[in-house]
mmCIF file of C-alpha atoms in Angstrom:
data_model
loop_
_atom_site.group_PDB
_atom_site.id
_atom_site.type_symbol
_atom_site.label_atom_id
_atom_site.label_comp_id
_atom_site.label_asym_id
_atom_site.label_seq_id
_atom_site.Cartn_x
_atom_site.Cartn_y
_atom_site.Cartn_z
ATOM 1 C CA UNK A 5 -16.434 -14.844 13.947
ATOM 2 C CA UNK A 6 -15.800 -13.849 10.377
ATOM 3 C CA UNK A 7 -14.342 -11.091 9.905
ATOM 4 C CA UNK A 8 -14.705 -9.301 6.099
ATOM 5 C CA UNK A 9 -14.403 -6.224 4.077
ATOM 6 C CA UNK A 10 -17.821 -5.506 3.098
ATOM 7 C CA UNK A 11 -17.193 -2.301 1.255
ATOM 8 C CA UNK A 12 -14.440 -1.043 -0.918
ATOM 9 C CA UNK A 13 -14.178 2.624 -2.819
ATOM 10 C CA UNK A 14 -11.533 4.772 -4.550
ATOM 11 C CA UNK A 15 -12.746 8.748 -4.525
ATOM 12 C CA UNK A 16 -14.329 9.136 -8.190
ATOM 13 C CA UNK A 17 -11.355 10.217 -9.725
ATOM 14 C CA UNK A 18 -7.546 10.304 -8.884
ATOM 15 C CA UNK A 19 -4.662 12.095 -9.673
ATOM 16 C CA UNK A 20 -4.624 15.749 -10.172
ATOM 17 C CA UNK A 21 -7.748 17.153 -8.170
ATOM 18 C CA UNK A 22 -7.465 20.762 -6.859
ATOM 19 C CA UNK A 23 -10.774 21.184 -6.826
ATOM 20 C CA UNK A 24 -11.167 19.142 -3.770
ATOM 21 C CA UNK A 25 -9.985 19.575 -0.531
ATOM 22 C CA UNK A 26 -8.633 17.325 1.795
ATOM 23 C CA UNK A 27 -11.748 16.627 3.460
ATOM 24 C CA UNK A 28 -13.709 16.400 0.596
ATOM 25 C CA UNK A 29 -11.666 13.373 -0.441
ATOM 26 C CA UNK A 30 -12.275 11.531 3.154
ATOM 27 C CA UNK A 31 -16.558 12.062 2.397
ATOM 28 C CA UNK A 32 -16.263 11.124 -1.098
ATOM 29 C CA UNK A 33 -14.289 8.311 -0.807
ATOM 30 C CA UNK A 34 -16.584 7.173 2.617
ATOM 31 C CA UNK A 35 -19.887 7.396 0.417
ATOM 32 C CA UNK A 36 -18.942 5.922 -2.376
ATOM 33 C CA UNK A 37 -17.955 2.538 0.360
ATOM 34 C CA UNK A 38 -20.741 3.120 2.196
ATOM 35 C CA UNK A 39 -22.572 3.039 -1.335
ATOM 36 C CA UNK A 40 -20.695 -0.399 -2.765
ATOM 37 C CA UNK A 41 -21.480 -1.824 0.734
ATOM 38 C CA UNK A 42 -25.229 -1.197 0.395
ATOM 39 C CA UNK A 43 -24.992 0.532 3.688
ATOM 40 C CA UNK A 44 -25.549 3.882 5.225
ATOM 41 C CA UNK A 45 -24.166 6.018 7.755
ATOM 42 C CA UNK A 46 -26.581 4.463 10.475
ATOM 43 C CA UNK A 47 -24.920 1.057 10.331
ATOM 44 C CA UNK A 48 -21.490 3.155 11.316
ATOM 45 C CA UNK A 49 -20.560 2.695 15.054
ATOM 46 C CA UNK A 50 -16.307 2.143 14.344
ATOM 47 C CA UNK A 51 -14.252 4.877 12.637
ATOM 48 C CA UNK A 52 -10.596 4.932 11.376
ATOM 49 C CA UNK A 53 -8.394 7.425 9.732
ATOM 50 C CA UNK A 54 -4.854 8.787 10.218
ATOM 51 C CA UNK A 55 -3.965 12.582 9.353
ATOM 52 C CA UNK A 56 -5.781 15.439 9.341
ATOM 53 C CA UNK A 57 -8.864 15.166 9.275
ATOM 54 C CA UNK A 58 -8.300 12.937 12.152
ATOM 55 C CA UNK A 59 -11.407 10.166 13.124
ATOM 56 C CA UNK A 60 -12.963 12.558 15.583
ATOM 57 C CA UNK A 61 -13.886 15.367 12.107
ATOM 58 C CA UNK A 62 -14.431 12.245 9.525
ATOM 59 C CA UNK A 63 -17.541 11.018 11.971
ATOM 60 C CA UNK A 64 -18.792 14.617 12.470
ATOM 61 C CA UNK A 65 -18.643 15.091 9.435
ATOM 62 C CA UNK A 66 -20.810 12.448 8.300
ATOM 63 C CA UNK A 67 -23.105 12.291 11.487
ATOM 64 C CA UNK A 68 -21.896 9.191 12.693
ATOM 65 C CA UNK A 69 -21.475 8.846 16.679
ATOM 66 C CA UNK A 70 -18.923 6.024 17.369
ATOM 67 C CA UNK A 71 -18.885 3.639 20.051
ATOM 68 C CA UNK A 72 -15.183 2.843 18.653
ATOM 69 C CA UNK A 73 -12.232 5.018 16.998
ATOM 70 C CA UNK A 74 -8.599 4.386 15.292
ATOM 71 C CA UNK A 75 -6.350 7.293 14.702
ATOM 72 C CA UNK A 76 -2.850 5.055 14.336
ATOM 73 C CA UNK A 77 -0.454 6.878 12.523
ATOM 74 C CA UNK A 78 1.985 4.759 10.899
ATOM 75 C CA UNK A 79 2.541 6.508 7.626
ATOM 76 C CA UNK A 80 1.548 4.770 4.651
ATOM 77 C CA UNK A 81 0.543 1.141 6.143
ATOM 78 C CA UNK A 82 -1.604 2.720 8.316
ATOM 79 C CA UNK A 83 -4.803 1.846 6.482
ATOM 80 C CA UNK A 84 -3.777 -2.038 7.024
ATOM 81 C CA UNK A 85 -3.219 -1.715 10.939
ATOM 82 C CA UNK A 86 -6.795 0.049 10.994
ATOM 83 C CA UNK A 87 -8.348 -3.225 9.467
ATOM 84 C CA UNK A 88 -6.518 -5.328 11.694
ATOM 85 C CA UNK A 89 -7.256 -3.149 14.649
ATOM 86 C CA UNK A 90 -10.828 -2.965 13.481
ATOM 87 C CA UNK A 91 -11.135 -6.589 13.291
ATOM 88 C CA UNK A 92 -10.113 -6.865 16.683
ATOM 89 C CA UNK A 93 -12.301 -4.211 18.034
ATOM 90 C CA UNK A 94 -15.263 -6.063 16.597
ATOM 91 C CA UNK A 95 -14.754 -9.365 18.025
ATOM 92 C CA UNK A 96 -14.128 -7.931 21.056
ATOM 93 C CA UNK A 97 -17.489 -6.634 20.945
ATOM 94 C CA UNK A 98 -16.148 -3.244 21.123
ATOM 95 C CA UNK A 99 -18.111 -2.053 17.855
ATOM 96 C CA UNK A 100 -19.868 -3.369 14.542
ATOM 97 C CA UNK A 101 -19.093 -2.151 11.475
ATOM 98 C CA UNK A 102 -16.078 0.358 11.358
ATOM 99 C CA UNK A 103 -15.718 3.000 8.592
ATOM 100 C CA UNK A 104 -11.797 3.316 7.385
ATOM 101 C CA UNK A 105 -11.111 6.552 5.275
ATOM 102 C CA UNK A 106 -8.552 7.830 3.471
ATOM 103 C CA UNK A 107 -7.681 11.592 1.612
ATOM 104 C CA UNK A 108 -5.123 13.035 0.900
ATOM 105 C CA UNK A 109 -4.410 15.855 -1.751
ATOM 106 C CA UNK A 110 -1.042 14.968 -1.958
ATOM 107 C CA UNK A 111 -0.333 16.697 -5.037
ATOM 108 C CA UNK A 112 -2.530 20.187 -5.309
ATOM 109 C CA UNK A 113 -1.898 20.378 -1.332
ATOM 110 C CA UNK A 114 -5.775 21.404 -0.794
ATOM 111 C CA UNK A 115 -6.410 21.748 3.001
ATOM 112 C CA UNK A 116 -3.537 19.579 3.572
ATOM 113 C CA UNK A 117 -0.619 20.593 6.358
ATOM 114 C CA UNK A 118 2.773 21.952 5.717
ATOM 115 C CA UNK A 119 5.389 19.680 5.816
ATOM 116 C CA UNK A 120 7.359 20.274 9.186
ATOM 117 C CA UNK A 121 10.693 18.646 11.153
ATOM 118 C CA UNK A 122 11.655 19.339 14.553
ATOM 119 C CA UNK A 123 15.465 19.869 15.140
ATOM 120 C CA UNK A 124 15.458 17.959 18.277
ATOM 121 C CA UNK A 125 13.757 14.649 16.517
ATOM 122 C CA UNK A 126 15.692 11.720 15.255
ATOM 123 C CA UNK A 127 15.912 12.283 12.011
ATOM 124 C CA UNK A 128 16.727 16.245 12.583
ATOM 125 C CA UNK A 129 19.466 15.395 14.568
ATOM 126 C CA UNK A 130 21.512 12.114 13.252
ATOM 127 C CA UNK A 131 19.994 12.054 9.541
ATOM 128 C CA UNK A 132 18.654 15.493 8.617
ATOM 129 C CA UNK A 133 23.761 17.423 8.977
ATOM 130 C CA UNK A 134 24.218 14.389 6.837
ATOM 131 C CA UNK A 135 21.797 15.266 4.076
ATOM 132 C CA UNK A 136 19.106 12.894 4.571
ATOM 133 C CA UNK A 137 15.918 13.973 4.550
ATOM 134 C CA UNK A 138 12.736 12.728 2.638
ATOM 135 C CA UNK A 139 11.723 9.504 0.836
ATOM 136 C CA UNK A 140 13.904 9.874 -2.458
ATOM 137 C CA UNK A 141 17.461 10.610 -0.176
ATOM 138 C CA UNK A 142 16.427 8.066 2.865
ATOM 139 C CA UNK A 143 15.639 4.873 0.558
ATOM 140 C CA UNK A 144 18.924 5.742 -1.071
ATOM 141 C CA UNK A 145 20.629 4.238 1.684
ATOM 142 C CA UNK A 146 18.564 0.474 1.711
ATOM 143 C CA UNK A 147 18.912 0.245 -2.227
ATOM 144 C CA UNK A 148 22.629 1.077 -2.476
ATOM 145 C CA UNK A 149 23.254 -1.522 0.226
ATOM 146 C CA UNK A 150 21.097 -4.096 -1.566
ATOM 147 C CA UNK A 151 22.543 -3.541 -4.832
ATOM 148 C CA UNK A 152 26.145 -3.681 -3.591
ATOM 149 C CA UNK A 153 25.205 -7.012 -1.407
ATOM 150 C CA UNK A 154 23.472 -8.856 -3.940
ATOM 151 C CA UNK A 155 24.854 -7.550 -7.045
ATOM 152 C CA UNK A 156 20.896 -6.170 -8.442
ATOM 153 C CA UNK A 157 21.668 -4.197 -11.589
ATOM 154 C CA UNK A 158 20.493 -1.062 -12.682
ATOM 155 C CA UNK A 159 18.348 -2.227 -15.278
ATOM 156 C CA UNK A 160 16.998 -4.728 -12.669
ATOM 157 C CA UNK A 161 15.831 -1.962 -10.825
ATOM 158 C CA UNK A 162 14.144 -0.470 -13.618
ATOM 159 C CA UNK A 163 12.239 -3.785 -14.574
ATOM 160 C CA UNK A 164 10.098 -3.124 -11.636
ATOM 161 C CA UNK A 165 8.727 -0.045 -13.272
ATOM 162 C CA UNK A 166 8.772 -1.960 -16.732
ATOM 163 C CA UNK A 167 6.663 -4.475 -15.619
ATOM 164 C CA UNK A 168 4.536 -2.243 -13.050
ATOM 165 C CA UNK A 169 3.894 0.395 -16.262
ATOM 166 C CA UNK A 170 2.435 -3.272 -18.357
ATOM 167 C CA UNK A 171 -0.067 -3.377 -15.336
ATOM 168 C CA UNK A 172 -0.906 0.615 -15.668
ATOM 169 C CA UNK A 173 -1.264 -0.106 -19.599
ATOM 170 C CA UNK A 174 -4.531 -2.253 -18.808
ATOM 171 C CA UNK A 175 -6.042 -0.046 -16.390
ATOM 172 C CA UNK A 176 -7.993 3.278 -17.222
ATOM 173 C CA UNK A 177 -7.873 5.130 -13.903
ATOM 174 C CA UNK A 178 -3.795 4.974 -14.075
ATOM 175 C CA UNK A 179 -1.940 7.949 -13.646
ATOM 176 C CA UNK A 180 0.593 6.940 -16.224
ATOM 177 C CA UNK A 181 -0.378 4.319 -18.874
ATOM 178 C CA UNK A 182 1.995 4.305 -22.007
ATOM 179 C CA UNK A 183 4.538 1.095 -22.221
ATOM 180 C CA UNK A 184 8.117 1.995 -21.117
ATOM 181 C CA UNK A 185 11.609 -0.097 -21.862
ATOM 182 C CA UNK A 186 14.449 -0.437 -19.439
ATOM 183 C CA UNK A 187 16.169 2.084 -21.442
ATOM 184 C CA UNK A 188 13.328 4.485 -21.228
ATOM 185 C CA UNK A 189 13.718 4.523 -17.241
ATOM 186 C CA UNK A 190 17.435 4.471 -17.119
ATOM 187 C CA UNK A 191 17.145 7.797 -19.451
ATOM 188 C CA UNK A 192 14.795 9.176 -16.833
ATOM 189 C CA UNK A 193 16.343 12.328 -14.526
ATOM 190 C CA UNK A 194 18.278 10.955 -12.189
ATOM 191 C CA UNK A 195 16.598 12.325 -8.688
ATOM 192 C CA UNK A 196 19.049 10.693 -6.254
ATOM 193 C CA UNK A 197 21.205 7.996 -7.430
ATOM 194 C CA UNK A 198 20.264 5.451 -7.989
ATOM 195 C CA UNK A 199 17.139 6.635 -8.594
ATOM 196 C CA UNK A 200 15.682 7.754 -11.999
ATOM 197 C CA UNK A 201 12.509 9.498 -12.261
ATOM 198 C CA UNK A 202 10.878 6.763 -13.271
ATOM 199 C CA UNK A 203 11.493 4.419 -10.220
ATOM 200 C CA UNK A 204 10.019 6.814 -7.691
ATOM 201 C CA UNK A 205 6.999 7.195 -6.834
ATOM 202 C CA UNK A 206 3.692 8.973 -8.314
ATOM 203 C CA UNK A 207 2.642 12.359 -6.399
ATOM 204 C CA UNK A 208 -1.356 12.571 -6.583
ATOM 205 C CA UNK A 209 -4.186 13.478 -5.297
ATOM 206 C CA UNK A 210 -7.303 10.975 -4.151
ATOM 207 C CA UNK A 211 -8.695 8.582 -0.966
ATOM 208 C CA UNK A 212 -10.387 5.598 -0.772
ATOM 209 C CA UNK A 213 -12.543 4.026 2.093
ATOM 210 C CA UNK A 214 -13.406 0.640 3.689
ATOM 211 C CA UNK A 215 -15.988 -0.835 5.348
ATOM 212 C CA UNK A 216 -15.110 -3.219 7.649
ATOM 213 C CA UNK A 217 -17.703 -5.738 9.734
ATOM 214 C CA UNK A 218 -18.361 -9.575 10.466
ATOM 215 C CA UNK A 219 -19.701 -11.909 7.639
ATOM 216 C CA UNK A 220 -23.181 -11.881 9.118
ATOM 217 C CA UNK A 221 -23.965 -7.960 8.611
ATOM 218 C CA UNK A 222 -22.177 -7.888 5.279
ATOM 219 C CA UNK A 223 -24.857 -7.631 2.466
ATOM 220 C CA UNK A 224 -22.934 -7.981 -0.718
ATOM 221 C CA UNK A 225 -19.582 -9.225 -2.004
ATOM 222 C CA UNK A 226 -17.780 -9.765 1.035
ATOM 223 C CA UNK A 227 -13.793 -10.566 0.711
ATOM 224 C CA UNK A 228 -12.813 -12.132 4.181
ATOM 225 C CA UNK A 229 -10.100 -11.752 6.222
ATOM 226 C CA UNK A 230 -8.089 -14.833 6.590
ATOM 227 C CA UNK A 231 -4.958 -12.921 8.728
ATOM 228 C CA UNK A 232 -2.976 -10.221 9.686
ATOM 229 C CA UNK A 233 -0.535 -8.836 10.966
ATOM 230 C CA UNK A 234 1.985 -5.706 11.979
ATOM 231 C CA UNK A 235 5.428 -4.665 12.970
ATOM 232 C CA UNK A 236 7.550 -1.353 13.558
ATOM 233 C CA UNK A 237 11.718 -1.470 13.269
ATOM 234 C CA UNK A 238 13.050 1.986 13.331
ATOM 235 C CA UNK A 239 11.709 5.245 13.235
ATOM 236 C CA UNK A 240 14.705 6.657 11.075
ATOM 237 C CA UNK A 241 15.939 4.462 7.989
ATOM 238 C CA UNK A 242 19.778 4.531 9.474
ATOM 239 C CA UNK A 243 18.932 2.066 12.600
ATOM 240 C CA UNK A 244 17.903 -0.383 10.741
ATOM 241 C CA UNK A 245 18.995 -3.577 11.918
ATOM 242 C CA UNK A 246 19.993 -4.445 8.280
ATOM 243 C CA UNK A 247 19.753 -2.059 5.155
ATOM 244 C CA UNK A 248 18.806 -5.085 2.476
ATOM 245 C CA UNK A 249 15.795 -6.656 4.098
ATOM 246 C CA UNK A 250 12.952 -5.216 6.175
ATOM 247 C CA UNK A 251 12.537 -6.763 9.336
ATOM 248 C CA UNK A 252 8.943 -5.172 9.510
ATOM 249 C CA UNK A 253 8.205 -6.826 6.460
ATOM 250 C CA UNK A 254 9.221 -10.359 7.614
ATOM 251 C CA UNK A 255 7.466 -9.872 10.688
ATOM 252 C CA UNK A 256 4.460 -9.279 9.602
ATOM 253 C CA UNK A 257 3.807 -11.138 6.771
ATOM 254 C CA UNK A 258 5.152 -14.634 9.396
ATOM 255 C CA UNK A 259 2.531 -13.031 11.660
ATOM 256 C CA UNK A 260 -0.154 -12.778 9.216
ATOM 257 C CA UNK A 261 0.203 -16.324 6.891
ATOM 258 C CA UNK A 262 0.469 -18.255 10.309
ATOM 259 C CA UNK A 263 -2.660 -16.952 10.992
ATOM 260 C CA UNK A 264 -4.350 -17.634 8.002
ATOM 261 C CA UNK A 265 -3.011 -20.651 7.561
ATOM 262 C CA UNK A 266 -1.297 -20.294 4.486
ATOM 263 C CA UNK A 267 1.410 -21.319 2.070
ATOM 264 C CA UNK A 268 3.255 -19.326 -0.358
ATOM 265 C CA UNK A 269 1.972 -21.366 -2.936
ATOM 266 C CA UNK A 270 -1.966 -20.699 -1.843
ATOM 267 C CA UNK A 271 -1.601 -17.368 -2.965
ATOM 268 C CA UNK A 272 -2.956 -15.929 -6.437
ATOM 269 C CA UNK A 273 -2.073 -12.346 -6.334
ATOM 270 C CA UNK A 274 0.372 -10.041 -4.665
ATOM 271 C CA UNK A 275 0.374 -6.110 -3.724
ATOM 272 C CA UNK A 276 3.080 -4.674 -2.209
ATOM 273 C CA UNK A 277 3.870 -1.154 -1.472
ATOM 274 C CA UNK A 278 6.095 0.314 -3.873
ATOM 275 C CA UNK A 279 7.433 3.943 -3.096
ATOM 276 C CA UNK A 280 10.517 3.496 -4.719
ATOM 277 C CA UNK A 281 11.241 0.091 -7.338
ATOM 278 C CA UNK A 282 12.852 -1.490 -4.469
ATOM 279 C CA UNK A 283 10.505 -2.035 -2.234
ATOM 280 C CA UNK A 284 8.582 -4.756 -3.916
ATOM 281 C CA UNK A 285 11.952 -6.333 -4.121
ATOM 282 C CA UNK A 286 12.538 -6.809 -0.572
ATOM 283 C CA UNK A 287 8.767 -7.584 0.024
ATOM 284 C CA UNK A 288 9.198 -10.745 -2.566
ATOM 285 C CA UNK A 289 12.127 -11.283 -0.537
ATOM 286 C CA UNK A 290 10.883 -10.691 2.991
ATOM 287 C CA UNK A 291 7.610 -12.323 2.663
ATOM 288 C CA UNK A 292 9.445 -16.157 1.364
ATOM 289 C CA UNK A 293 8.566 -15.978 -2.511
ATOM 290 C CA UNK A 294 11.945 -15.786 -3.324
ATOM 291 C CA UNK A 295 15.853 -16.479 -1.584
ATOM 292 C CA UNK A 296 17.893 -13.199 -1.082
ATOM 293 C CA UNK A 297 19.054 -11.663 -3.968
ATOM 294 C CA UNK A 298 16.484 -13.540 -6.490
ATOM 295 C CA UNK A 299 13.773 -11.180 -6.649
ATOM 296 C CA UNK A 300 15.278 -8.954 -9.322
ATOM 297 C CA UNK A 301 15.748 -11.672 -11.707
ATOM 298 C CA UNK A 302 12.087 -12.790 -10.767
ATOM 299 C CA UNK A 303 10.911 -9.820 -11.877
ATOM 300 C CA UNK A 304 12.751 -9.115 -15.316
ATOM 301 C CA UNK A 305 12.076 -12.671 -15.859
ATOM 302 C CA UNK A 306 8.467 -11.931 -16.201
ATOM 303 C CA UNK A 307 6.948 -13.928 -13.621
ATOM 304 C CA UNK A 308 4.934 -10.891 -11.921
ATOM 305 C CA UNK A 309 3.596 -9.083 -15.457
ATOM 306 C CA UNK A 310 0.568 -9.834 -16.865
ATOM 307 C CA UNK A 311 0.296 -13.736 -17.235
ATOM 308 C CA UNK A 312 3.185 -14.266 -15.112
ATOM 309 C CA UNK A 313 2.851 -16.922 -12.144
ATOM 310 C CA UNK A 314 2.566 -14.454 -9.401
ATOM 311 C CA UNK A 315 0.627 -11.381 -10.404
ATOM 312 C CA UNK A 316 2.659 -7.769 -8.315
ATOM 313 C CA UNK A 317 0.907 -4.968 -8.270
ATOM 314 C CA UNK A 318 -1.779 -5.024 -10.827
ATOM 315 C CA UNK A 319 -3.107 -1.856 -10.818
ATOM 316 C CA UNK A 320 0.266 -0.217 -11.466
ATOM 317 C CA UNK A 321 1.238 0.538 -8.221
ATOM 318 C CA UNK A 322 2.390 3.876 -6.867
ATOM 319 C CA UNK A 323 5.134 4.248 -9.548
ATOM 320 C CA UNK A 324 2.173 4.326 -12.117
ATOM 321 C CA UNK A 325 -1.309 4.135 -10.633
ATOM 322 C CA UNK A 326 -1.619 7.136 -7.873
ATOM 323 C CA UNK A 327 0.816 7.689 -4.891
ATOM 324 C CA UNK A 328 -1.118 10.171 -2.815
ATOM 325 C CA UNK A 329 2.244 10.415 0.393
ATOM 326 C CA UNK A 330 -0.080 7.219 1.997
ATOM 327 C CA UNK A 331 -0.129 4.461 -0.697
ATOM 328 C CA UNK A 332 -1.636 1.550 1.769
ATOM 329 C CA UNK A 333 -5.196 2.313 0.950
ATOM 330 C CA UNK A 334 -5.285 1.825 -2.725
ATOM 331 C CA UNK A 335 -3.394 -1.266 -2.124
ATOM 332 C CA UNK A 336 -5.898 -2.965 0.146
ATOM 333 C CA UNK A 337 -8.778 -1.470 -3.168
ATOM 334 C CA UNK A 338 -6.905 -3.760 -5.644
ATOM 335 C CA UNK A 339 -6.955 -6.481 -4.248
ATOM 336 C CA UNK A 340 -10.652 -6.418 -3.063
ATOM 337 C CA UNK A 341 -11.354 -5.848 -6.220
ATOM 338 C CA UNK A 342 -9.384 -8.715 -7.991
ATOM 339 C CA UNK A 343 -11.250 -11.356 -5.155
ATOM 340 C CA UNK A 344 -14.278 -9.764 -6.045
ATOM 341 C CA UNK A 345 -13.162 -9.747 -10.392
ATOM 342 C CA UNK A 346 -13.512 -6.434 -10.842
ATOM 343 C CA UNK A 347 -10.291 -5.335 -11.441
ATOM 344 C CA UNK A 348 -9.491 -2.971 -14.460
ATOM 345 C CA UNK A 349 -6.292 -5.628 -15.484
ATOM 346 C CA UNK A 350 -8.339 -8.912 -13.791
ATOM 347 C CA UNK A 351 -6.233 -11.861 -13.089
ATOM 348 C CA UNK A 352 -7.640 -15.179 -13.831
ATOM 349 C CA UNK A 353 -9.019 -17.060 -10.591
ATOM 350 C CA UNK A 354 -7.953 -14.844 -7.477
ATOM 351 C CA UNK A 355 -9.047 -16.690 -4.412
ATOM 352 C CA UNK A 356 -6.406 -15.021 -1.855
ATOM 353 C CA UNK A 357 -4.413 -12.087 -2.573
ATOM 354 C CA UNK A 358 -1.822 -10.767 -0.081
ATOM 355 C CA UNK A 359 -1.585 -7.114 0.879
ATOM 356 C CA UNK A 360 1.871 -5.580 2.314
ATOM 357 C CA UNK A 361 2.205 -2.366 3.289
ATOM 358 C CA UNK A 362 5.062 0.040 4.356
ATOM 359 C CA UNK A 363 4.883 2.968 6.580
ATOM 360 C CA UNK A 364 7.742 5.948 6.493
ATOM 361 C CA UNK A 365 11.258 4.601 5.578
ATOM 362 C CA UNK A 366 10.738 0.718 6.432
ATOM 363 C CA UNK A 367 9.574 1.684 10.009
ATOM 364 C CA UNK A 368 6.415 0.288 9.894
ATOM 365 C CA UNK A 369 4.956 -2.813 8.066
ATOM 366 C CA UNK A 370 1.669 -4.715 8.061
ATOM 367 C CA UNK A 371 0.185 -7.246 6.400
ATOM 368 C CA UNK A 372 -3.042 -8.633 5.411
ATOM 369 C CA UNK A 373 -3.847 -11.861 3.621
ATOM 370 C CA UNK A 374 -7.594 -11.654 1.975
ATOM 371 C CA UNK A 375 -9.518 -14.264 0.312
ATOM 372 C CA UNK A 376 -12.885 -14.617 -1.755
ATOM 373 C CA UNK A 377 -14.305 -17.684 0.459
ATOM 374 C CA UNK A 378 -13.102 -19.074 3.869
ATOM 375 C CA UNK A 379 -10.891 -22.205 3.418
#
């Protein structure tokens, strides 16, 4: 059985929304898939979310009454083990057609919870005396230990918001569009070194929702699954087995091509989450596109910019798209739409496109690897 994304939508707008809540987000995002799927809520029977809302309010919501439901919680990657969990769950006969959904008002904080740490967890009792707390002070720790192993530069660093702001230039719906230099994100505030301003990630508002079924029930554009596949290492970012590479990320991604049955060179086009500029460093890296240490020089070389040889992150990523907290969703949207060529910056000739997708501080990690026909 074939498994394929039959529907793919972003909420109408993203960004800065305080007019909508939380909710509001999951429903608009959900019609507007159920809408590019040519489907309605009756052909519903799997549903998948992570947060609050949680799967159980997204189907009453919308009147659906599932035979199957996700709620995995992985932080931001989530919305890529919910495909390959839903892909599962249909070939095991377990459901149909599964609904994935994502909100979050990230930004304008509209019916979203508070932000909360428990003294007694991990992080609030061997990260949290030491300073540590939060995205911007936890990935500290990887990139300084990357930079110092491998000798990556500062303005390295910043070429991955360079060339991700090139990709943002072409595309409308971008958060942040105008051209920037090296020099223009090394003379951003520095938010927690070595991070400037610029090299950290977008803080929006938006959702976007899948629709997920076998080949046979899709009815229009259908970009198949060829493999996936997911990993966890560490819930906090100091247990890491080794601060430069993510062994989540090489997990996966082996997981997921040896599935699909592919090479490096099969694929066209490449999204990988991108909280911070590192992170699509070590997913070059971790993935095989690249040796150790080579993926800065990759990048400020060119190769992933517009009419480079391996297209990163084309609709600007989180540092210049939309970063809602949960980035995996809008990942998964960009490539669908560059199999389908659709995409606001298209790339010539996408026939598989690779999705990677980090959760928390490298703790979680999934990957999918999609494709516009079956080999």
């Amino acid at each position: 059985m074939s498994i394929v994304i039959a529907g793919a939508a972003e909420t109408d707008e993203v960004g800065r929304l305080p007019g909508h809540s939380t909710m509001q987000l999951h429903l608009e995002a959900a019609r507007n898939a159920l809408a590019d799927a040519d489907m309605t809520i009756h052909d519903i029977d799997g549903v998948a979310t992570v947060g609050t809302p949680g799967p159980i309010q997204i189907a009453h919501a919308l009147g659906i009454t599932p035979a199957w439901l996700d709620g995995t919680g992985v932080g931001g990657s989530s919305f890529l083990f919910h495909v390959r969990h839903a892909a599962a769950a249909i070939k095991a006969g377990l459901c149909r057609t599964v609904l994935i959904t994502h909100g979050e008002s990230g930004r304008s904080r509209v019916g979203a919870g508070r932000f909360g740490l428990g003294a007694d967890s991990l992080l609030g009792q061997f990260e949290l005396p030491y300073g540590v707390i939060g995205p911007p002070t936890s990935f500290t720790i990887t990139a300084l230990r990357y930079m110092k192993e491998t000798g990556l530069t500062h303005e390295q660093l910043a070429e991955v918001a360079v060339a991700q702001r090139r990709w943002a230039h072409l595309n409308p719906r971008a958060m942040y569009r105008d051209l920037i230099t090296v020099e223009d994100v090394l003379d951003s505030r520095m938010v927690a070194y070595p991070f400037h301003l610029l090299e950290c990630c977008l803080v929006t508002d938006g959702g976007g929702a899948l629709i997920v079924t076998s080949a046979e029930r899709a009815r229009r554009s259908p970009v198949h699954l060829l493999g996936s596949g997911e990993a966890a290492e560490s819930p906090i970012i100091s247990q890491m087995e080794d601060f430069t590479t993510s062994k989540g990320f090489r997990l996966s991604g082996e997981a997921a091509f040896a599935e699909a049955k592919i090479t490096h060179e099969d694929v066209d086009h490449l999204m990988v989450y991108d909280a911070f500029a590192h992170v699509p460093i070590y997913g070059l890296e971790d993935l095989g596109f690249v040796g150790r240490g080579e993926a800065g020089a990759f990048i400020a070389e060119g190769h992933t910019s517009p009419g480079g040889r391996l297209p990163l992150n084309t609709n600007g990523g989180g540092l210049s798209y939309t970063h809602t907290g949960m980035y995996g969703m809008f990942a998964i949207q960009e490539s669908v739409r560059q199999l389908r060529g659709e995409a606001a910056a298209q790339v010539p000739d996408v026939e598989v496109s690779v999705v990677l997708g980090n959760g928390g501080m490298f703790a979680s990690a999934a990957t999918l690897v999609l494709a516009n026909r079956l080999p």
